[in-house]
Short mmCIF file of C-alpha atoms in Angstrom, two decimals:
data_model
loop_
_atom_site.label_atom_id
_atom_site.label_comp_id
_atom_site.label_asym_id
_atom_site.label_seq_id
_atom_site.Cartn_x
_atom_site.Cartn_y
_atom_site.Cartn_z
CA UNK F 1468 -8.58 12.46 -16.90
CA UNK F 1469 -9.29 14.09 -13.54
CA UNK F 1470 -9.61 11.45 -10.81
CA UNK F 1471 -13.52 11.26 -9.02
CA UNK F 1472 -14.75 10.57 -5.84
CA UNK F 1473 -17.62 8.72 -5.06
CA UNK F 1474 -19.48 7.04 -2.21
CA UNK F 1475 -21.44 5.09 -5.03
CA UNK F 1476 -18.57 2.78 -6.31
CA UNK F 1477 -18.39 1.48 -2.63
CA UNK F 1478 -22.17 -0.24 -2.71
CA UNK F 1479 -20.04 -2.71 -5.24
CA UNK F 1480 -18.21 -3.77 -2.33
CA UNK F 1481 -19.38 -6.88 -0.14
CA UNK F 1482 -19.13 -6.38 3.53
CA UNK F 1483 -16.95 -9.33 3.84
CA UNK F 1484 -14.32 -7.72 1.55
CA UNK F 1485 -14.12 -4.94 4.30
CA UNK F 1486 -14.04 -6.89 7.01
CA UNK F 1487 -11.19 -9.17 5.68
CA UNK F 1488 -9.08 -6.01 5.10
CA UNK F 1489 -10.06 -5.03 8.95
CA UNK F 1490 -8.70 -8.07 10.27
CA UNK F 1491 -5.82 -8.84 7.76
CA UNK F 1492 -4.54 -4.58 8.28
CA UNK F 1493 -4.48 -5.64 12.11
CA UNK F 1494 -2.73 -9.04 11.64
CA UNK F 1495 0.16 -7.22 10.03
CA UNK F 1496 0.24 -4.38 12.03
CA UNK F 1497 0.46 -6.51 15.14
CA UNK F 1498 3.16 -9.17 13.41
CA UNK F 1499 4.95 -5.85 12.48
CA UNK F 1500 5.20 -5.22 16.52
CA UNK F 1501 5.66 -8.55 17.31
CA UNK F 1502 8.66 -8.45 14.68
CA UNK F 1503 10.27 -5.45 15.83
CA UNK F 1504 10.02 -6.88 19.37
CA UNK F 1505 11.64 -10.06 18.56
CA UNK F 1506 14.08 -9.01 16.37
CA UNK F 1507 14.65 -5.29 16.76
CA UNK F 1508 13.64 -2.28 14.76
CA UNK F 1509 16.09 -2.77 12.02
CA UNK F 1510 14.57 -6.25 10.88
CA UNK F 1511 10.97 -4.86 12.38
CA UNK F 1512 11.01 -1.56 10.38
CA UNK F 1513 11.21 -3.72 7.13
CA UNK F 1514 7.32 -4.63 7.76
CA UNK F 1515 5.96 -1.02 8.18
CA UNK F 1516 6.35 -0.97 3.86
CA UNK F 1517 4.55 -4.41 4.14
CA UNK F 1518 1.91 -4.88 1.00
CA UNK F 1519 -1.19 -5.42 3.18
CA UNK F 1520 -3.81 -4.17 1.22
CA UNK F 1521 -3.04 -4.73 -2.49
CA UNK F 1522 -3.15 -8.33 -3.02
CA UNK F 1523 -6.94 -7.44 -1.65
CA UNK F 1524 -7.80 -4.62 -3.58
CA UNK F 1525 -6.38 -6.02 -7.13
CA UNK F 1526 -8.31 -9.33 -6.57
CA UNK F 1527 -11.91 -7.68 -6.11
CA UNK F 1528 -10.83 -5.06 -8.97
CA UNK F 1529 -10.14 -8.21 -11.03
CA UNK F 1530 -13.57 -9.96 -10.15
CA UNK F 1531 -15.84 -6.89 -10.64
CA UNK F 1532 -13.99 -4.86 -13.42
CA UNK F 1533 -11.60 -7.49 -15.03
CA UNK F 1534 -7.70 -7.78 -15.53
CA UNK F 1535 -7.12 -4.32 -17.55
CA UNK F 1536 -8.30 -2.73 -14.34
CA UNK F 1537 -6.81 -4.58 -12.03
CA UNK F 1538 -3.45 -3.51 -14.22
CA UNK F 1539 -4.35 0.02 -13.68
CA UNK F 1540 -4.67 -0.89 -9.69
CA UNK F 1541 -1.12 -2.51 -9.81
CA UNK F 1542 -0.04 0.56 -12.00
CA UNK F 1543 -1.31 3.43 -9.42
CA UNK F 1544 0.10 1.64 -6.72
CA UNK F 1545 3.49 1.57 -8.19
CA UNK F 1546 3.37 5.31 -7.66
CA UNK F 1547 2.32 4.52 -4.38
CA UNK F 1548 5.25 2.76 -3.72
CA UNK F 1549 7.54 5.76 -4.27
CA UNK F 1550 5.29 8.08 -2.23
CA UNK F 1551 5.58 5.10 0.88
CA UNK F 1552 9.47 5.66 -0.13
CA UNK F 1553 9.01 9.19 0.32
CA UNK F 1554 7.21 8.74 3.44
CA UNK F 1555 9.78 6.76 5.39
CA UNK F 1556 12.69 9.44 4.31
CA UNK F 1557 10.58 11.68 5.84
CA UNK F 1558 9.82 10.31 8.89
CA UNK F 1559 13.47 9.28 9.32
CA UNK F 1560 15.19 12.56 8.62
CA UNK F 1561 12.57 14.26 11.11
CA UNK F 1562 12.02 11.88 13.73
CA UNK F 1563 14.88 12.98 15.84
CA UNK F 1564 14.26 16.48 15.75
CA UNK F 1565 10.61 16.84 15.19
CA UNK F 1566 7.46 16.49 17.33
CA UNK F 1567 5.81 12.76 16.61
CA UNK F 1568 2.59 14.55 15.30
CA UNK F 1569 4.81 17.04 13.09
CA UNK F 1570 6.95 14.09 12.02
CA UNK F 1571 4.00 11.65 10.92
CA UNK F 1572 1.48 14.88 9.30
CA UNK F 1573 4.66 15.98 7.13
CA UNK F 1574 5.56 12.50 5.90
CA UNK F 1575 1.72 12.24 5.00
CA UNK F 1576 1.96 14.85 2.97
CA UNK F 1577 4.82 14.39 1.38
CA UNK F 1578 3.15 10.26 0.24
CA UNK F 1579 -0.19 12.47 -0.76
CA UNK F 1580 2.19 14.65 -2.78
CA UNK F 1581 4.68 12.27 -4.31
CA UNK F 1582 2.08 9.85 -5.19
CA UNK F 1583 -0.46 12.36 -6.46
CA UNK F 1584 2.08 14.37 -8.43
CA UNK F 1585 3.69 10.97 -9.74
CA UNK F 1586 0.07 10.05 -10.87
CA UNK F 1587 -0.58 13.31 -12.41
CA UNK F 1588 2.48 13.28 -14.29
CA UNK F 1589 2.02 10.17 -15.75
CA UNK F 1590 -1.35 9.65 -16.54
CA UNK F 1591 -2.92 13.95 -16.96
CA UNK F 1592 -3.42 12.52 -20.94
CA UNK F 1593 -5.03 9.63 -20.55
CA UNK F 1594 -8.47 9.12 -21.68
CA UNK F 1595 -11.14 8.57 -19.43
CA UNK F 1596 -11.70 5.25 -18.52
CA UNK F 1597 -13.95 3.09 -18.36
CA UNK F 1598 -11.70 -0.16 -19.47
CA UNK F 1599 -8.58 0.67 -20.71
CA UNK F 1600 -6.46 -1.75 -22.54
CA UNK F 1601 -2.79 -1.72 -21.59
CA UNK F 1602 -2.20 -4.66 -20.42
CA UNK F 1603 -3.94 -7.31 -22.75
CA UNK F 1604 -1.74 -7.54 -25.77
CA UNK F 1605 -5.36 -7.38 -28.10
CA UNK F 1606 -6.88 -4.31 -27.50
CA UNK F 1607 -10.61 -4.99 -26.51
CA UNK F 1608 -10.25 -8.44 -25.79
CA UNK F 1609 -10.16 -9.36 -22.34
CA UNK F 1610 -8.66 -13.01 -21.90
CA UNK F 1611 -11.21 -14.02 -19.02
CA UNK F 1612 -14.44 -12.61 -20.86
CA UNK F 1613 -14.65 -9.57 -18.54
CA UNK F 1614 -16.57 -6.49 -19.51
CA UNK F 1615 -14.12 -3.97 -21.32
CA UNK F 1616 -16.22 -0.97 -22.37
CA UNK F 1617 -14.43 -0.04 -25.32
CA UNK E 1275 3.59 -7.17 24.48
CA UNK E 1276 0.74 -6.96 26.63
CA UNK E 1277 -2.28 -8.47 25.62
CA UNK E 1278 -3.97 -4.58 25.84
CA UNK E 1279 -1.24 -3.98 23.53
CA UNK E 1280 -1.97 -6.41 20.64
CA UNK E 1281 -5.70 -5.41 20.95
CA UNK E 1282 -4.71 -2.06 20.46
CA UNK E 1283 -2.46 -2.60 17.63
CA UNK E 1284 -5.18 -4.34 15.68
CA UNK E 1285 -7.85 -2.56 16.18
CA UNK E 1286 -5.79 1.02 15.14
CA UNK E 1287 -4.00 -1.15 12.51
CA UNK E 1288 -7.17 -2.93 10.66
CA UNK E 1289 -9.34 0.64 10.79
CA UNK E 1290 -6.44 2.33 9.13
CA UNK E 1291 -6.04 -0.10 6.65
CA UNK E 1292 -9.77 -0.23 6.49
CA UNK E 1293 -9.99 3.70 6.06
CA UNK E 1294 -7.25 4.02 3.35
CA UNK E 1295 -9.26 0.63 1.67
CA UNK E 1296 -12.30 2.35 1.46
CA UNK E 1297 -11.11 5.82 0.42
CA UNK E 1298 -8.89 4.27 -2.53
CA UNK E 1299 -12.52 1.73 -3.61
CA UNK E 1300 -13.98 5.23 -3.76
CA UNK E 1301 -11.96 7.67 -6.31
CA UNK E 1302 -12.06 6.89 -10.22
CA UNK E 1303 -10.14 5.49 -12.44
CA UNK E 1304 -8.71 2.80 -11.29
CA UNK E 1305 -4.84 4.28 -11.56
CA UNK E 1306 -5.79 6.81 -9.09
CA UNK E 1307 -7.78 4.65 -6.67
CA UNK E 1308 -4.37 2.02 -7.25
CA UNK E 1309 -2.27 4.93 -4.98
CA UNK E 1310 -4.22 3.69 -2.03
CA UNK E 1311 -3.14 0.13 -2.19
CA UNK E 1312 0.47 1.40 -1.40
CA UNK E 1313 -0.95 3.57 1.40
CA UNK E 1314 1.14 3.65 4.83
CA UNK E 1315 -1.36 2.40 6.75
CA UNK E 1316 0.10 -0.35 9.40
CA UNK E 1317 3.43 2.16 9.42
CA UNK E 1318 1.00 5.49 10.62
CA UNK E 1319 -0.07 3.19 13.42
CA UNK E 1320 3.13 1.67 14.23
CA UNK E 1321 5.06 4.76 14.19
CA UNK E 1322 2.58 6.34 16.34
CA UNK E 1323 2.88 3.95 19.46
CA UNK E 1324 6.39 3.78 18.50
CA UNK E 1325 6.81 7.22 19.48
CA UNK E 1326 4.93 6.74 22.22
CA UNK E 1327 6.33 3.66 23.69
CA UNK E 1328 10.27 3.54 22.62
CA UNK E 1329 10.53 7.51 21.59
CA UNK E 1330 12.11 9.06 18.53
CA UNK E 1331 15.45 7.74 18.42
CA UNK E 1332 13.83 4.10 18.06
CA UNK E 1333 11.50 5.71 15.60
CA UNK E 1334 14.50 6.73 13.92
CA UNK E 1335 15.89 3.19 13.34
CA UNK E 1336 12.85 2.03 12.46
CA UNK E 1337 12.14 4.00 9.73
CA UNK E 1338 15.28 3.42 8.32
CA UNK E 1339 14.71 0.17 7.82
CA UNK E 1340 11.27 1.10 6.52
CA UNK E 1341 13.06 3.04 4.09
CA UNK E 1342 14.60 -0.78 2.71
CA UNK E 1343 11.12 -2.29 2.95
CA UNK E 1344 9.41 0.42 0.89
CA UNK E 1345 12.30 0.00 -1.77
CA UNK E 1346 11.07 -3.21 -1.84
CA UNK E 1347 7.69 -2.43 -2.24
CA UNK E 1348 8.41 -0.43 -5.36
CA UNK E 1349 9.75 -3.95 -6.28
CA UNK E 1350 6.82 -5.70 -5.65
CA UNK E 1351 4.56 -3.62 -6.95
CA UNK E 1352 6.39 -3.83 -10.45
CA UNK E 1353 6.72 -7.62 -10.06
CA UNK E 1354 3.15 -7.42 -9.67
CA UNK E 1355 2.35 -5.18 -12.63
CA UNK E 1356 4.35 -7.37 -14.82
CA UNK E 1357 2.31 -10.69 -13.62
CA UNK E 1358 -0.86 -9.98 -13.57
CA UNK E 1359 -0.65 -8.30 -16.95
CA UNK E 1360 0.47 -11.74 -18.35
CA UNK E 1361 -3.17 -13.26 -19.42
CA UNK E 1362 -4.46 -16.59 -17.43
CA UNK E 1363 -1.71 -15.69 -14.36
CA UNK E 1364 -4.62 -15.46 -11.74
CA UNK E 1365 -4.15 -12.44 -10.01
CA UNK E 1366 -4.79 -13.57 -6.28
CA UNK E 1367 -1.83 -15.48 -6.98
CA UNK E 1368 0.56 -13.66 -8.64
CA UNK E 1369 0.31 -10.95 -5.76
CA UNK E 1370 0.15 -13.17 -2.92
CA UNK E 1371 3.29 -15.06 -4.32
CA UNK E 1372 5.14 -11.37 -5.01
CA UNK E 1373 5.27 -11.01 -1.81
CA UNK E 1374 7.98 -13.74 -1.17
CA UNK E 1375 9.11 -11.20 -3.94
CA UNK E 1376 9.03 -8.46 -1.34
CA UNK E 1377 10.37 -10.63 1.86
CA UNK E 1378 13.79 -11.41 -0.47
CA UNK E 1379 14.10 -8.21 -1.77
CA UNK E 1380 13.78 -6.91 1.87
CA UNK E 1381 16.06 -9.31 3.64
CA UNK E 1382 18.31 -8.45 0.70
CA UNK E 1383 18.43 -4.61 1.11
CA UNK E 1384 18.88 -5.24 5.23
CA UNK E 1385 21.67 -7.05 4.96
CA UNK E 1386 23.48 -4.47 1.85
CA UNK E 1387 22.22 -1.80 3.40
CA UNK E 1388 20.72 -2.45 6.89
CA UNK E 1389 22.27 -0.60 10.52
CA UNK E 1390 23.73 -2.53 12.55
#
């Protein structure tokens, strides 16, 4: 499967969906600065790997494509996970010794690259989607009546 | 922090997260498009007026402890896998409530492994 990009699947989206991920992405970024202010970097630092967006993203995937999709979300951003991981070595190990925009453009790469190549290694043989069934234990039965396309 | 300050930080914060939201609703399937939900949006933004403000040896603290907090991201994001796989768990839910997940798992790693 080779992944797609299109402009189309965003017309699924309601406004208000974007708009709560505007305002929630700038609560957190401001507690994290708030945080690190109060507390120091070392407690403040913590909320810079803070899961702002998925609880978001998985709950509209959930309502428009159903739960085995919403799996896949939660799977992808697993590998996302390590490439954040991979992000904050980077910026660490550079920081000191680095120009900011050097520092912050090479760990940026180095999530695109970790997460990508994690993705392509684990999912180059999968079959296309739409609906895949790895997380319901009956394949093409969704428990909440969603559509499953298989 | 100034009050120019907070605007700032939300406005830069919420259009990153808002950028790396849209691009990840965008690509196909749905384990690609998942990458973006793990995106380091608030930490681009944060580590770019921490430069600015505090300079790189505060940048290098910080990220440290980033370090612990995206180790326990990797945590939550499998806690989160597992749940929402589970059928009738609703999945609002079961990621909102992972991330008490994350803040233990967090405060955890800081204290094993945090600087002092």
């Amino acid at each position: 499967v080779t992944p797609e990009f299109s402009l189309h699947q965003l017309t699924k989206c309601h406004w208000r969906s974007w708009l709560f991920r505007f305002v929630f992405g700038g609560a957190v970024a401001v507690a994290a600065g708030c945080v690190a202010e109060l507390l120091g970097p070392g407690v403040g630092g913590l909320f810079l790997a803070f899961p702002s967006i998925l609880p978001a993203s998985l709950t509209l995937v959930k309502s428009q494509e159903g739960r085995d999709a919403a799996c896949d979300g939660a799977r992808g951003a697993l590998l996302g996970s390590l490439g954040m991981l991979v992000f904050a070595i980077c910026v660490w190990i550079t920081a000191r010794w680095q120009e900011p925009v050097f520092s912050l453009a090479l760990a940026l790469t180095a999530w695109i690259a970790t997460s990508v190549g994690a993705w392509w290694l684990m999912f180059r043989g999968e079959p296309a989607p739409p609906g895949h069934a790895r997380c319901t234990p009956v394949a093409g039965v969704n428990d909440d009546g969603a559509r499953h396309g298989q | 922090m100034s009050l120019d300050e907070v605007v700032g930080r939300f406005l830069l914060g919420g259009s990153c997260v808002a950028l790396f939201a849209v691009a990840g609703a965008a690509f196909k399937p749905k384990t690609f498009a998942g990458l973006f939900g793990a995106a380091p949006t608030v930490a681009l933004v944060s580590l770019s007026l921490a430069f600015d403000e505090h300079g790189s040896e505060y940048v290098g603290q910080i990220s440290h402890a980033m370090i612990l907090g995206a180790l326990a991201l990797l945590g939550y994001s499998a806690i989160c896998l597992a749940s929402i796989g589970r059928p009738h768990v609703s999945v609002l839910l079961a990621s909102v409530l992972s991330w008490g997940a994350w803040g233990l798992l967090a405060l955890a790693l800081h204290r094993l492994l945090g600087a002092t």
